[in-house]
PDB file of C-alpha atoms and ligand atoms in Angstrom:
ATOM      1  CA  MET A   1       2.134  39.562  -8.566  1.00 44.00           C
ATOM      2  CA  ALA A   2       1.692  36.193 -10.271  1.00 48.00           C
ATOM      3  CA  MET A   3      -0.292  35.164  -7.471  1.00 51.00           C
ATOM      4  CA  ALA A   4      -2.572  38.391  -7.942  1.00 52.00           C
ATOM      5  CA  THR A   5      -2.675  37.714 -11.343  1.00 52.00           C
ATOM      6  CA  ALA A   6      -3.906  34.150 -10.855  1.00 53.00           C
ATOM      7  CA  ARG A   7      -6.254  35.048  -8.317  1.00 55.00           C
ATOM      8  CA  THR A   8      -7.878  37.649 -10.778  1.00 52.00           C
ATOM      9  CA  ALA A   9      -8.104  34.942 -13.435  1.00 52.00           C
ATOM     10  CA  VAL A  10      -9.692  32.534 -10.887  1.00 50.00           C
ATOM     11  CA  CYS A  11     -12.358  34.892  -9.816  1.00 46.00           C
ATOM     12  CA  VAL A  12     -13.248  35.622 -13.013  1.00 46.00           C
ATOM     13  CA  LEU A  13     -13.801  31.749 -13.182  1.00 49.00           C
ATOM     14  CA  VAL A  14     -15.438  31.188 -10.022  1.00 47.00           C
ATOM     15  CA  VAL A  15     -18.001  33.894 -11.006  1.00 42.00           C
ATOM     16  CA  TRP A  16     -18.630  31.899 -14.441  1.00 47.00           C
ATOM     17  CA  ALA A  17     -18.625  28.659 -13.065  1.00 45.00           C
ATOM     18  CA  LEU A  18     -21.345  29.793 -10.542  1.00 41.00           C
ATOM     19  CA  VAL A  19     -23.236  31.545 -12.997  1.00 38.00           C
ATOM     20  CA  ALA A  20     -22.918  28.443 -15.573  1.00 40.00           C
ATOM     21  CA  ALA A  21     -23.892  26.010 -12.703  1.00 39.00           C
ATOM     22  CA  GLY A  22     -26.683  27.530 -10.552  1.00 33.00           C
ATOM     23  CA  LEU A  23     -27.172  27.771  -7.020  1.00 31.00           C
ATOM     24  CA  GLY A  24     -29.825  24.945  -6.742  1.00 29.00           C
ATOM     25  CA  SER A  25     -30.387  22.689  -4.063  1.00 30.00           C
ATOM     26  CA  VAL A  26     -29.685  19.271  -5.358  1.00 34.00           C
ATOM     27  CA  SER A  27     -28.619  16.791  -2.802  1.00 38.00           C
ATOM     28  CA  ALA A  28     -25.490  14.357  -3.300  1.00 45.00           C
ATOM     29  CA  ARG A  29     -26.628  10.984  -5.062  1.00 44.00           C
ATOM     30  CA  ALA A  30     -24.962   7.616  -4.442  1.00 48.00           C
ATOM     31  CA  PRO A  31     -23.157   5.461  -6.840  1.00 48.00           C
ATOM     32  CA  LEU A  32     -25.852   2.492  -8.443  1.00 48.00           C
ATOM     33  CA  GLY A  33     -26.456   0.433  -5.906  1.00 54.00           C
ATOM     34  CA  ARG A  34     -25.592   2.408  -2.906  1.00 64.00           C
ATOM     35  CA  LYS A  35     -27.630   4.402  -0.094  1.00 74.00           C
ATOM     36  CA  PRO A  36     -27.495   7.862  -0.769  1.00 83.00           C
ATOM     37  CA  GLN A  37     -25.030  10.176   1.455  1.00 92.00           C
ATOM     38  CA  ARG A  38     -26.775  13.024   3.398  1.00 96.00           C
ATOM     39  CA  GLU A  39     -25.279  16.662   2.696  1.00 98.00           C
ATOM     40  CA  PHE A  40     -22.305  17.396   4.436  1.00 98.00           C
ATOM     41  CA  ASP A  41     -21.957  20.232   7.164  1.00 98.00           C
ATOM     42  CA  TYR A  42     -19.254  22.124   5.996  1.00 98.00           C
ATOM     43  CA  PHE A  43     -15.804  22.355   4.098  1.00 98.00           C
ATOM     44  CA  ALA A  44     -12.158  21.812   4.932  1.00 98.00           C
ATOM     45  CA  LEU A  45      -9.256  23.007   2.604  1.00 98.00           C
ATOM     46  CA  SER A  46      -6.827  21.059   3.396  1.00 98.00           C
ATOM     47  CA  LEU A  47      -3.618  22.080   2.789  1.00 98.00           C
ATOM     48  CA  GLN A  48      -0.162  20.232   2.306  1.00 98.00           C
ATOM     49  CA  TRP A  49       3.386  21.494   3.437  1.00 98.00           C
ATOM     50  CA  PRO A  50       5.973  20.600   0.868  1.00 97.00           C
ATOM     51  CA  GLY A  51       8.924  21.149   2.890  1.00 96.00           C
ATOM     52  CA  THR A  52       7.698  18.350   4.870  1.00 96.00           C
ATOM     53  CA  ILE A  53       6.233  15.860   2.699  1.00 96.00           C
ATOM     54  CA  CYS A  54       8.661  16.137  -0.257  1.00 95.00           C
ATOM     55  CA  ALA A  55      11.476  15.447   2.659  1.00 93.00           C
ATOM     56  CA  SER A  56      10.100  11.706   2.400  1.00 92.00           C
ATOM     57  CA  THR A  57      10.718  11.711  -1.492  1.00 92.00           C
ATOM     58  CA  ARG A  58      12.844   8.878  -2.805  1.00 89.00           C
ATOM     59  CA  HIS A  59      12.541   8.931  -6.524  1.00 86.00           C
ATOM     60  CA  CYS A  60      11.204  11.317  -9.118  1.00 91.00           C
ATOM     61  CA  CYS A  61       9.057  11.758 -12.032  1.00 92.00           C
ATOM     62  CA  THR A  62       7.675  14.922 -14.019  1.00 90.00           C
ATOM     63  CA  THR A  63       4.776  14.780 -12.240  1.00 91.00           C
ATOM     64  CA  ASN A  64       5.626  14.753  -8.653  1.00 95.00           C
ATOM     65  CA  GLY A  65       5.964  18.701  -7.529  1.00 96.00           C
ATOM     66  CA  CYS A  66       8.808  17.718  -5.216  1.00 95.00           C
ATOM     67  CA  CYS A  67      10.921  17.165  -8.046  1.00 93.00           C
ATOM     68  CA  ARG A  68      10.815  20.740  -9.238  1.00 91.00           C
ATOM     69  CA  SER A  69      13.980  22.523  -9.609  1.00 86.00           C
ATOM     70  CA  GLU A  70      12.749  25.601  -7.909  1.00 88.00           C
ATOM     71  CA  PRO A  71      10.967  24.509  -4.823  1.00 89.00           C
ATOM     72  CA  LEU A  72       7.749  24.870  -3.215  1.00 94.00           C
ATOM     73  CA  GLN A  73       7.971  27.422  -0.660  1.00 93.00           C
ATOM     74  CA  TRP A  74       3.965  27.797   0.033  1.00 96.00           C
ATOM     75  CA  PHE A  75       1.442  25.471   1.253  1.00 98.00           C
ATOM     76  CA  THR A  76      -0.107  23.610  -1.771  1.00 98.00           C
ATOM     77  CA  ILE A  77      -3.553  22.395  -1.893  1.00 98.00           C
ATOM     78  CA  HIS A  78      -4.689  18.666  -1.061  1.00 98.00           C
ATOM     79  CA  GLY A  79      -8.122  18.939  -1.302  1.00 98.00           C
ATOM     80  CA  LEU A  80     -11.628  20.953  -0.926  1.00 98.00           C
ATOM     81  CA  TRP A  81     -13.319  18.400   1.353  1.00 98.00           C
ATOM     82  CA  PRO A  82     -17.188  18.213   2.602  1.00 98.00           C
ATOM     83  CA  ASP A  83     -17.231  16.795   6.224  1.00 98.00           C
ATOM     84  CA  TYR A  84     -19.806  16.146   8.720  1.00 98.00           C
ATOM     85  CA  ASP A  85     -19.747  17.801  11.807  1.00 97.00           C
ATOM     86  CA  ASP A  86     -19.246  14.511  13.755  1.00 96.00           C
ATOM     87  CA  GLY A  87     -15.680  13.955  12.173  1.00 96.00           C
ATOM     88  CA  THR A  88     -16.802  11.594   9.565  1.00 97.00           C
ATOM     89  CA  TRP A  89     -16.896  12.249   5.905  1.00 97.00           C
ATOM     90  CA  PRO A  90     -19.164  11.670   2.773  1.00 98.00           C
ATOM     91  CA  SER A  91     -17.062  10.070  -0.537  1.00 97.00           C
ATOM     92  CA  CYS A  92     -17.356   9.043  -3.658  1.00 96.00           C
ATOM     93  CA  CYS A  93     -20.955  10.578  -4.190  1.00 96.00           C
ATOM     94  CA  ARG A  94     -21.770   9.966  -7.845  1.00 93.00           C
ATOM     95  CA  ARG A  95     -20.413   8.072 -10.834  1.00 91.00           C
ATOM     96  CA  THR A  96     -19.478  10.730 -12.599  1.00 90.00           C
ATOM     97  CA  GLN A  97     -15.567  10.794 -14.137  1.00 89.00           C
ATOM     98  CA  PHE A  98     -12.956  13.352 -14.069  1.00 95.00           C
ATOM     99  CA  GLU A  99     -12.666  15.126 -17.303  1.00 96.00           C
ATOM    100  CA  MET A 100      -9.387  16.789 -17.861  1.00 97.00           C
ATOM    101  CA  ASN A 101     -10.558  18.961 -20.574  1.00 97.00           C
ATOM    102  CA  LYS A 102     -13.132  20.496 -18.287  1.00 98.00           C
ATOM    103  CA  ILE A 103     -10.473  22.350 -16.043  1.00 98.00           C
ATOM    104  CA  LEU A 104      -8.178  22.900 -18.849  1.00 98.00           C
ATOM    105  CA  PRO A 105      -7.691  26.617 -18.706  1.00 97.00           C
ATOM    106  CA  LEU A 106      -6.932  26.274 -15.096  1.00 98.00           C
ATOM    107  CA  LYS A 107      -4.413  23.859 -15.951  1.00 97.00           C
ATOM    108  CA  ASP A 108      -0.990  26.110 -15.560  1.00 97.00           C
ATOM    109  CA  ILE A 109      -2.591  27.189 -12.223  1.00 98.00           C
ATOM    110  CA  LEU A 110      -3.385  23.895 -10.611  1.00 98.00           C
ATOM    111  CA  ASP A 111       0.105  22.815 -11.786  1.00 96.00           C
ATOM    112  CA  LYS A 112       1.722  25.132  -9.670  1.00 97.00           C
ATOM    113  CA  TYR A 113      -0.802  25.137  -7.026  1.00 98.00           C
ATOM    114  CA  TRP A 114      -2.233  21.904  -6.675  1.00 98.00           C
ATOM    115  CA  PRO A 115       0.200  19.575  -7.480  1.00 97.00           C
ATOM    116  CA  SER A 116       0.889  15.821  -6.577  1.00 97.00           C
ATOM    117  CA  LEU A 117       3.722  15.498  -4.557  1.00 97.00           C
ATOM    118  CA  TYR A 118       4.040  11.607  -4.797  1.00 95.00           C
ATOM    119  CA  CYS A 119       4.785   9.938  -8.541  1.00 94.00           C
ATOM    120  CA  SER A 120       2.176   7.059  -7.711  1.00 91.00           C
ATOM    121  CA  SER A 121      -1.139   7.948  -9.519  1.00 89.00           C
ATOM    122  CA  SER A 122      -4.347   8.256  -7.448  1.00 91.00           C
ATOM    123  CA  SER A 123      -7.026   5.501  -6.776  1.00 92.00           C
ATOM    124  CA  THR A 124     -10.479   6.999  -8.103  1.00 92.00           C
ATOM    125  CA  CYS A 125     -14.016   5.855  -7.235  1.00 94.00           C
ATOM    126  CA  PHE A 126     -14.894   3.756 -10.169  1.00 83.00           C
ATOM    127  CA  SER A 127     -12.396   4.039 -13.024  1.00 69.00           C
ATOM    128  CA  GLY A 128      -9.058   2.525 -10.950  1.00 85.00           C
ATOM    129  CA  LYS A 129      -6.030   5.248 -11.342  1.00 90.00           C
ATOM    130  CA  GLY A 130      -5.897   8.700 -12.413  1.00 91.00           C
ATOM    131  CA  PRO A 131      -4.214  11.895 -11.367  1.00 95.00           C
ATOM    132  CA  PHE A 132      -4.497  13.710  -7.888  1.00 97.00           C
ATOM    133  CA  TRP A 133      -7.124  15.812  -9.191  1.00 97.00           C
ATOM    134  CA  ALA A 134      -9.148  13.374 -10.458  1.00 96.00           C
ATOM    135  CA  HIS A 135      -9.411  11.601  -6.927  1.00 97.00           C
ATOM    136  CA  GLU A 136      -9.880  15.028  -5.223  1.00 97.00           C
ATOM    137  CA  TRP A 137     -12.817  15.261  -7.919  1.00 97.00           C
ATOM    138  CA  GLU A 138     -14.350  11.841  -7.213  1.00 96.00           C
ATOM    139  CA  LYS A 139     -13.944  11.448  -4.024  1.00 97.00           C
ATOM    140  CA  HIS A 140     -14.650  14.357  -2.538  1.00 98.00           C
ATOM    141  CA  GLY A 141     -16.116  17.123  -5.221  1.00 98.00           C
ATOM    142  CA  THR A 142     -18.826  14.764  -6.078  1.00 97.00           C
ATOM    143  CA  CYS A 143     -20.110  14.976  -2.402  1.00 98.00           C
ATOM    144  CA  SER A 144     -20.194  19.178  -2.274  1.00 98.00           C
ATOM    145  CA  ALA A 145     -23.443  19.705  -3.503  1.00 97.00           C
ATOM    146  CA  PRO A 146     -25.732  22.022  -3.455  1.00 97.00           C
ATOM    147  CA  VAL A 147     -22.836  24.109  -2.842  1.00 98.00           C
ATOM    148  CA  VAL A 148     -20.501  22.630  -5.912  1.00 98.00           C
ATOM    149  CA  GLN A 149     -22.318  20.859  -8.863  1.00 94.00           C
ATOM    150  CA  ASP A 150     -19.624  20.373 -11.335  1.00 97.00           C
ATOM    151  CA  GLU A 151     -16.266  19.624 -11.923  1.00 98.00           C
ATOM    152  CA  LEU A 152     -14.892  23.098 -12.797  1.00 98.00           C
ATOM    153  CA  GLN A 153     -16.549  24.616  -9.866  1.00 98.00           C
ATOM    154  CA  TYR A 154     -14.821  22.340  -7.486  1.00 98.00           C
ATOM    155  CA  PHE A 155     -11.832  23.553  -8.344  1.00 98.00           C
ATOM    156  CA  THR A 156     -12.397  27.245  -9.139  1.00 98.00           C
ATOM    157  CA  ILE A 157     -13.871  27.270  -5.486  1.00 98.00           C
ATOM    158  CA  ALA A 158     -10.970  25.277  -4.028  1.00 98.00           C
ATOM    159  CA  LEU A 159      -8.661  27.479  -5.537  1.00 98.00           C
ATOM    160  CA  ASP A 160     -10.495  31.128  -4.864  1.00 98.00           C
ATOM    161  CA  LEU A 161     -10.572  30.159  -1.315  1.00 98.00           C
ATOM    162  CA  TYR A 162      -6.938  29.072  -1.408  1.00 98.00           C
ATOM    163  CA  PHE A 163      -5.981  32.629  -2.700  1.00 98.00           C
ATOM    164  CA  LYS A 164      -8.197  34.755  -0.333  1.00 98.00           C
ATOM    165  CA  TYR A 165      -6.823  33.321   2.541  1.00 98.00           C
ATOM    166  CA  ASN A 166      -3.141  32.694   1.833  1.00 98.00           C
ATOM    167  CA  VAL A 167      -1.858  30.513   4.627  1.00 98.00           C
ATOM    168  CA  THR A 168       1.626  30.786   3.927  1.00 97.00           C
ATOM    169  CA  GLU A 169       1.495  34.900   3.948  1.00 97.00           C
ATOM    170  CA  MET A 170      -0.329  35.032   6.788  1.00 98.00           C
ATOM    171  CA  LEU A 171       2.269  32.519   9.208  1.00 97.00           C
ATOM    172  CA  SER A 172       4.592  34.952   7.384  1.00 96.00           C
ATOM    173  CA  SER A 173       3.424  37.827   8.603  1.00 97.00           C
ATOM    174  CA  GLY A 174       3.132  37.059  12.015  1.00 96.00           C
ATOM    175  CA  GLY A 175       6.515  36.063  12.192  1.00 96.00           C
ATOM    176  CA  ILE A 176       6.403  32.530  11.745  1.00 96.00           C
ATOM    177  CA  GLN A 177       8.796  31.755   8.576  1.00 92.00           C
ATOM    178  CA  ILE A 178       9.986  28.560   6.638  1.00 89.00           C
ATOM    179  CA  SER A 179      13.484  27.702   8.579  1.00 88.00           C
ATOM    180  CA  ASN A 180      15.207  24.259   9.080  1.00 81.00           C
ATOM    181  CA  GLY A 181      15.258  23.847  12.767  1.00 84.00           C
ATOM    182  CA  LYS A 182      13.605  27.024  14.073  1.00 94.00           C
ATOM    183  CA  GLU A 183      10.456  25.442  16.149  1.00 97.00           C
ATOM    184  CA  TYR A 184       7.453  27.312  16.766  1.00 97.00           C
ATOM    185  CA  ALA A 185       4.991  26.560  19.772  1.00 97.00           C
ATOM    186  CA  LEU A 186       1.895  24.887  18.236  1.00 97.00           C
ATOM    187  CA  SER A 187      -0.721  27.566  20.087  1.00 97.00           C
ATOM    188  CA  ASP A 188       1.539  30.887  18.347  1.00 97.00           C
ATOM    189  CA  VAL A 189       0.662  28.794  14.644  1.00 97.00           C
ATOM    190  CA  ILE A 190      -2.873  28.178  15.513  1.00 97.00           C
ATOM    191  CA  ASP A 191      -3.288  31.849  17.094  1.00 98.00           C
ATOM    192  CA  THR A 192      -2.112  33.406  14.224  1.00 98.00           C
ATOM    193  CA  ILE A 193      -3.809  31.611  11.558  1.00 98.00           C
ATOM    194  CA  LYS A 194      -6.723  32.031  14.026  1.00 98.00           C
ATOM    195  CA  HIS A 195      -5.776  36.037  13.854  1.00 98.00           C
ATOM    196  CA  ALA A 196      -5.201  36.412  10.342  1.00 98.00           C
ATOM    197  CA  PHE A 197      -8.261  33.694   9.083  1.00 98.00           C
ATOM    198  CA  GLY A 198     -11.081  33.734  11.607  1.00 98.00           C
ATOM    199  CA  GLY A 199     -11.520  30.396  12.390  1.00 98.00           C
ATOM    200  CA  SER A 200      -9.311  27.881  14.030  1.00 98.00           C
ATOM    201  CA  PRO A 201      -7.151  25.592  12.155  1.00 98.00           C
ATOM    202  CA  GLN A 202      -6.644  21.759  12.012  1.00 97.00           C
ATOM    203  CA  ILE A 203      -3.166  21.070  11.877  1.00 97.00           C
ATOM    204  CA  VAL A 204      -1.510  17.516  11.394  1.00 97.00           C
ATOM    205  CA  CYS A 205       2.130  16.376  11.801  1.00 97.00           C
ATOM    206  CA  LYS A 206       4.673  14.091  11.079  1.00 96.00           C
ATOM    207  CA  LYS A 207       7.752  13.843  13.309  1.00 94.00           C
ATOM    208  CA  GLY A 208       7.404  17.234  15.072  1.00 96.00           C
ATOM    209  CA  SER A 209       7.147  19.003  11.200  1.00 97.00           C
ATOM    210  CA  VAL A 210       3.702  20.335   9.840  1.00 97.00           C
ATOM    211  CA  GLU A 211       2.499  18.375   6.909  1.00 98.00           C
ATOM    212  CA  GLU A 212      -1.009  19.865   6.489  1.00 98.00           C
ATOM    213  CA  LEU A 213      -2.809  22.683   7.838  1.00 98.00           C
ATOM    214  CA  ARG A 214      -6.495  22.383   7.200  1.00 98.00           C
ATOM    215  CA  LEU A 215      -9.009  25.816   6.999  1.00 98.00           C
ATOM    216  CA  CYS A 216     -12.926  25.292   7.139  1.00 98.00           C
ATOM    217  CA  PHE A 217     -15.457  27.304   5.934  1.00 98.00           C
ATOM    218  CA  ASP A 218     -19.396  26.601   6.323  1.00 98.00           C
ATOM    219  CA  LYS A 219     -21.847  26.129   3.308  1.00 98.00           C
ATOM    220  CA  GLU A 220     -21.695  30.143   2.696  1.00 98.00           C
ATOM    221  CA  LEU A 221     -17.793  29.829   2.255  1.00 98.00           C
ATOM    222  CA  LYS A 222     -17.634  31.787   5.427  1.00 98.00           C
ATOM    223  CA  PRO A 223     -14.605  30.887   7.723  1.00 98.00           C
ATOM    224  CA  ARG A 224     -15.267  28.803  10.736  1.00 98.00           C
ATOM    225  CA  ASP A 225     -13.187  26.770  13.083  1.00 98.00           C
ATOM    226  CA  CYS A 226     -12.199  22.832  12.250  1.00 98.00           C
ATOM    227  CA  LEU A 227     -13.123  20.262  13.942  1.00 95.00           C
ATOM    228  CA  THR A 228     -10.317  19.522  17.250  1.00 82.00           C
ATOM    229  CA  THR A 229     -11.888  16.172  18.064  1.00 52.00           C
ATOM    230  CA  SER A 230     -11.362  14.787  14.810  1.00 42.00           C
ATOM    231  CA  LEU A 231      -7.827  14.333  15.445  1.00 46.00           C
ATOM    232  CA  THR A 232      -8.548  12.094  18.398  1.00 40.00           C
ATOM    233  CA  ASN A 233     -11.554   9.977  16.495  1.00 43.00           C
ATOM    234  CA  GLY A 234      -9.856   8.124  13.942  1.00 43.00           C
ATOM    235  CA  SER A 235      -9.442  10.523  11.128  1.00 45.00           C
ATOM    236  CA  VAL A 236      -5.950  11.329  12.007  1.00 47.00           C
ATOM    237  CA  SER A 237      -3.778   9.009  13.235  1.00 49.00           C
ATOM    238  CA  LYS A 238      -1.489   9.315  16.824  1.00 51.00           C
ATOM    239  CA  THR A 239       1.645   9.774  14.502  1.00 54.00           C
ATOM    240  CA  LYS A 240      -0.096  12.958  13.257  1.00 72.00           C
ATOM    241  CA  HIS A 241      -0.401  14.605  16.369  1.00 89.00           C
ATOM    242  CA  CYS A 242       1.399  17.768  16.734  1.00 96.00           C
ATOM    243  CA  PRO A 243       3.979  17.905  19.725  1.00 96.00           C
ATOM    244  CA  GLN A 244       3.515  21.555  21.714  1.00 97.00           C
ATOM    245  CA  TYR A 245       6.724  22.687  19.297  1.00 97.00           C
ATOM    246  CA  ILE A 246       6.725  22.266  15.595  1.00 97.00           C
ATOM    247  CA  THR A 247       8.774  22.760  12.417  1.00 96.00           C
ATOM    248  CA  LEU A 248       7.815  24.085   9.161  1.00 96.00           C
ATOM    249  CA  PRO A 249      11.185  22.616   7.309  1.00 95.00           C
ATOM    250  CA  LYS A 250      12.590  24.060   3.986  1.00 92.00           C
ATOM    251  CA  TYR A 251      13.449  21.491   1.722  1.00 85.00           C
ATOM    252  CA  ASP A 252      16.267  21.145  -1.080  1.00 77.00           C
ATOM    253  CA  PRO A 253      15.234  19.672  -4.133  1.00 75.00           C
ATOM    254  CA  LEU A 254      19.163  19.692  -5.495  1.00 69.00           C
ATOM    255  CA  VAL A 255      19.232  16.744  -2.499  1.00 69.00           C
ATOM    256  CA  LEU A 256      16.984  14.938  -4.353  1.00 67.00           C
ATOM    257  CA  ALA A 257      18.221  15.811  -8.073  1.00 61.00           C
ATOM    258  CA  ASN A 258      21.900  14.263  -6.642  1.00 59.00           C
ATOM    259  CA  SER A 259      20.543  10.422  -6.239  1.00 56.00           C
ATOM    260  CA  THR A 260      20.286  10.606 -10.004  1.00 42.00           C
ATOM    261  CA  GLY A 261      19.963   6.712 -11.371  1.00 43.00           C
ATOM    262  CA  GLU A 262      16.444   6.326  -9.874  1.00 46.00           C
ATOM    263  CA  ILE A 263      15.554   9.832 -11.004  1.00 45.00           C
ATOM    264  CA  MET A 264      16.493   9.489 -14.857  1.00 42.00           C
ATOM    265  CA  LYS A 265      14.858   6.000 -14.823  1.00 43.00           C
ATOM    266  CA  GLN A 266      11.644   7.389 -13.288  1.00 43.00           C
ATOM    267  CA  PHE A 267      11.320  10.543 -15.666  1.00 44.00           C
ATOM    268  CA  ASP A 268      11.899   8.266 -18.801  1.00 39.00           C
ATOM    269  CA  ASP A 269       9.153   5.648 -17.662  1.00 40.00           C
ATOM    270  CA  PHE A 270       6.729   9.268 -17.339  1.00 38.00           C
ATOM    271  CA  GLU A 271       7.509  10.614 -21.027  1.00 33.00           C
ATOM    272  CA  VAL A 272       6.328   7.218 -22.059  1.00 27.00           C
ATOM    273  CA  SER A 273       3.154   6.743 -20.181  1.00 30.00           C
ATOM    274  CA  ALA A 274       2.710  10.874 -20.804  1.00 27.00           C
ATOM    275  CA  ALA A 275       2.705  10.089 -24.781  1.00 26.00           C
ATOM    276  CA  ILE A 276       0.453   7.267 -24.637  1.00 25.00           C
ATOM    277  CA  TYR A 277      -2.082   9.450 -22.163  1.00 26.00           C
ATOM    278  CA  THR A 278      -2.160  12.641 -24.467  1.00 25.00           C
ATOM    279  CA  ALA A 279      -2.232  10.413 -27.433  1.00 22.00           C
TER     280      ALA A 279
HETATM  281  O1  LIG B 301      -6.351  11.785   7.052  1.00 51.34           O
HETATM  282  C1  LIG B 301      -5.907  10.728   6.241  1.00 51.34           C
HETATM  283  C2  LIG B 301      -6.982  10.993   4.414  1.00 51.34           C
HETATM  284  O2  LIG B 301      -8.056  10.625   4.793  1.00 51.34           O
HETATM  285  C3  LIG B 301      -8.779  11.516   4.238  1.00 51.34           C
HETATM  286  N1  LIG B 301      -9.689  12.762   4.432  1.00 51.34           N
HETATM  287  C4  LIG B 301      -9.342  13.302   6.483  1.00 51.34           C
HETATM  288  C5  LIG B 301     -10.178  14.288   6.936  1.00 51.34           C
HETATM  289  C6  LIG B 301     -11.503  14.499   6.117  1.00 51.34           C
HETATM  290  O3  LIG B 301     -11.755  15.550   6.821  1.00 51.34           O
HETATM  291  N2  LIG B 301     -11.238  14.044   4.906  1.00 51.34           N
HETATM  292  C7  LIG B 301     -10.954  13.075   4.154  1.00 51.34           C
HETATM  293  O4  LIG B 301     -11.016  12.896   3.271  1.00 51.34           O
HETATM  294  C8  LIG B 301      -8.115  12.113   3.263  1.00 51.34           C
HETATM  295  O5  LIG B 301      -8.088  11.430   2.057  1.00 51.34           O
HETATM  296  P1  LIG B 301      -7.787  11.710   0.662  1.00 51.34           P
HETATM  297  O6  LIG B 301      -8.151  12.921   0.122  1.00 51.34           O
HETATM  298  O7  LIG B 301      -6.443  12.159   0.389  1.00 51.34           O
HETATM  299  O8  LIG B 301      -7.819  10.795  -0.113  1.00 51.34           O
HETATM  300  C9  LIG B 301      -6.490  12.149   4.036  1.00 51.34           C
HETATM  301  O9  LIG B 301      -5.499  12.380   3.297  1.00 51.34           O
END
């Protein structure tokens, strides 16, 4: 129900953002002094599995989605990435800074479905450090022209694709449930997504558990196959390869909450910096 409401809100915003920005054909411009990067070939919507990533969390802060009392039991967004068909990708294409106030109407939805799963702030293209969303917009969003022209449009399109192609639901309808210990054949997971989505996903693992799942789209935002070769040509290291049988583990935030001292210290630190940030 909450998901349906969120989806409706995002759809309205997508239409609005598309109309506001227009769908002209402006190619990605390079930051001053750099050669322009050519137009991308397709998008990868990269999703993270909190059950796997959060298992490595050692300390907490309010910005880390792993630290919430209610566990994240769905794939969350990592980013919408413009990619090339040769397995490489453009990055940091325009000198434009992330501005939180441009996406304020999306804030609650982003918090829920696009949280950072780490405490450290992320690197940005030109201004050092910032929130996870700033990193994704500056590194990938600015290279998404001519399909995406501005920050609001970048986030609304990513959210719209995320809600339209709900991977968590696709897997559970195909009998692949979140569960500690239960192993699924990698080929079954891929086939389940292929069948429900209409394109072959890319799956990244960490010690045999799903860490990321990527769905790919052409420039008209229609499903297409992801590259499988990029797994071998350097974008994903050997340790990220998936074995024949993989797991989709649950995680329990209470386990984290029990390692208290460090957590409270991190919360205090965050409250101080958050106050400065919002002042
Ligand atoms: O895979 C490790 C990191 O490389 C970046 N990446 C990977 C594949 C791709 O198609 N595009 C891409 O950018 C990601 O970097 P990030 O967005 O996290 O900075 C990914 O985490």
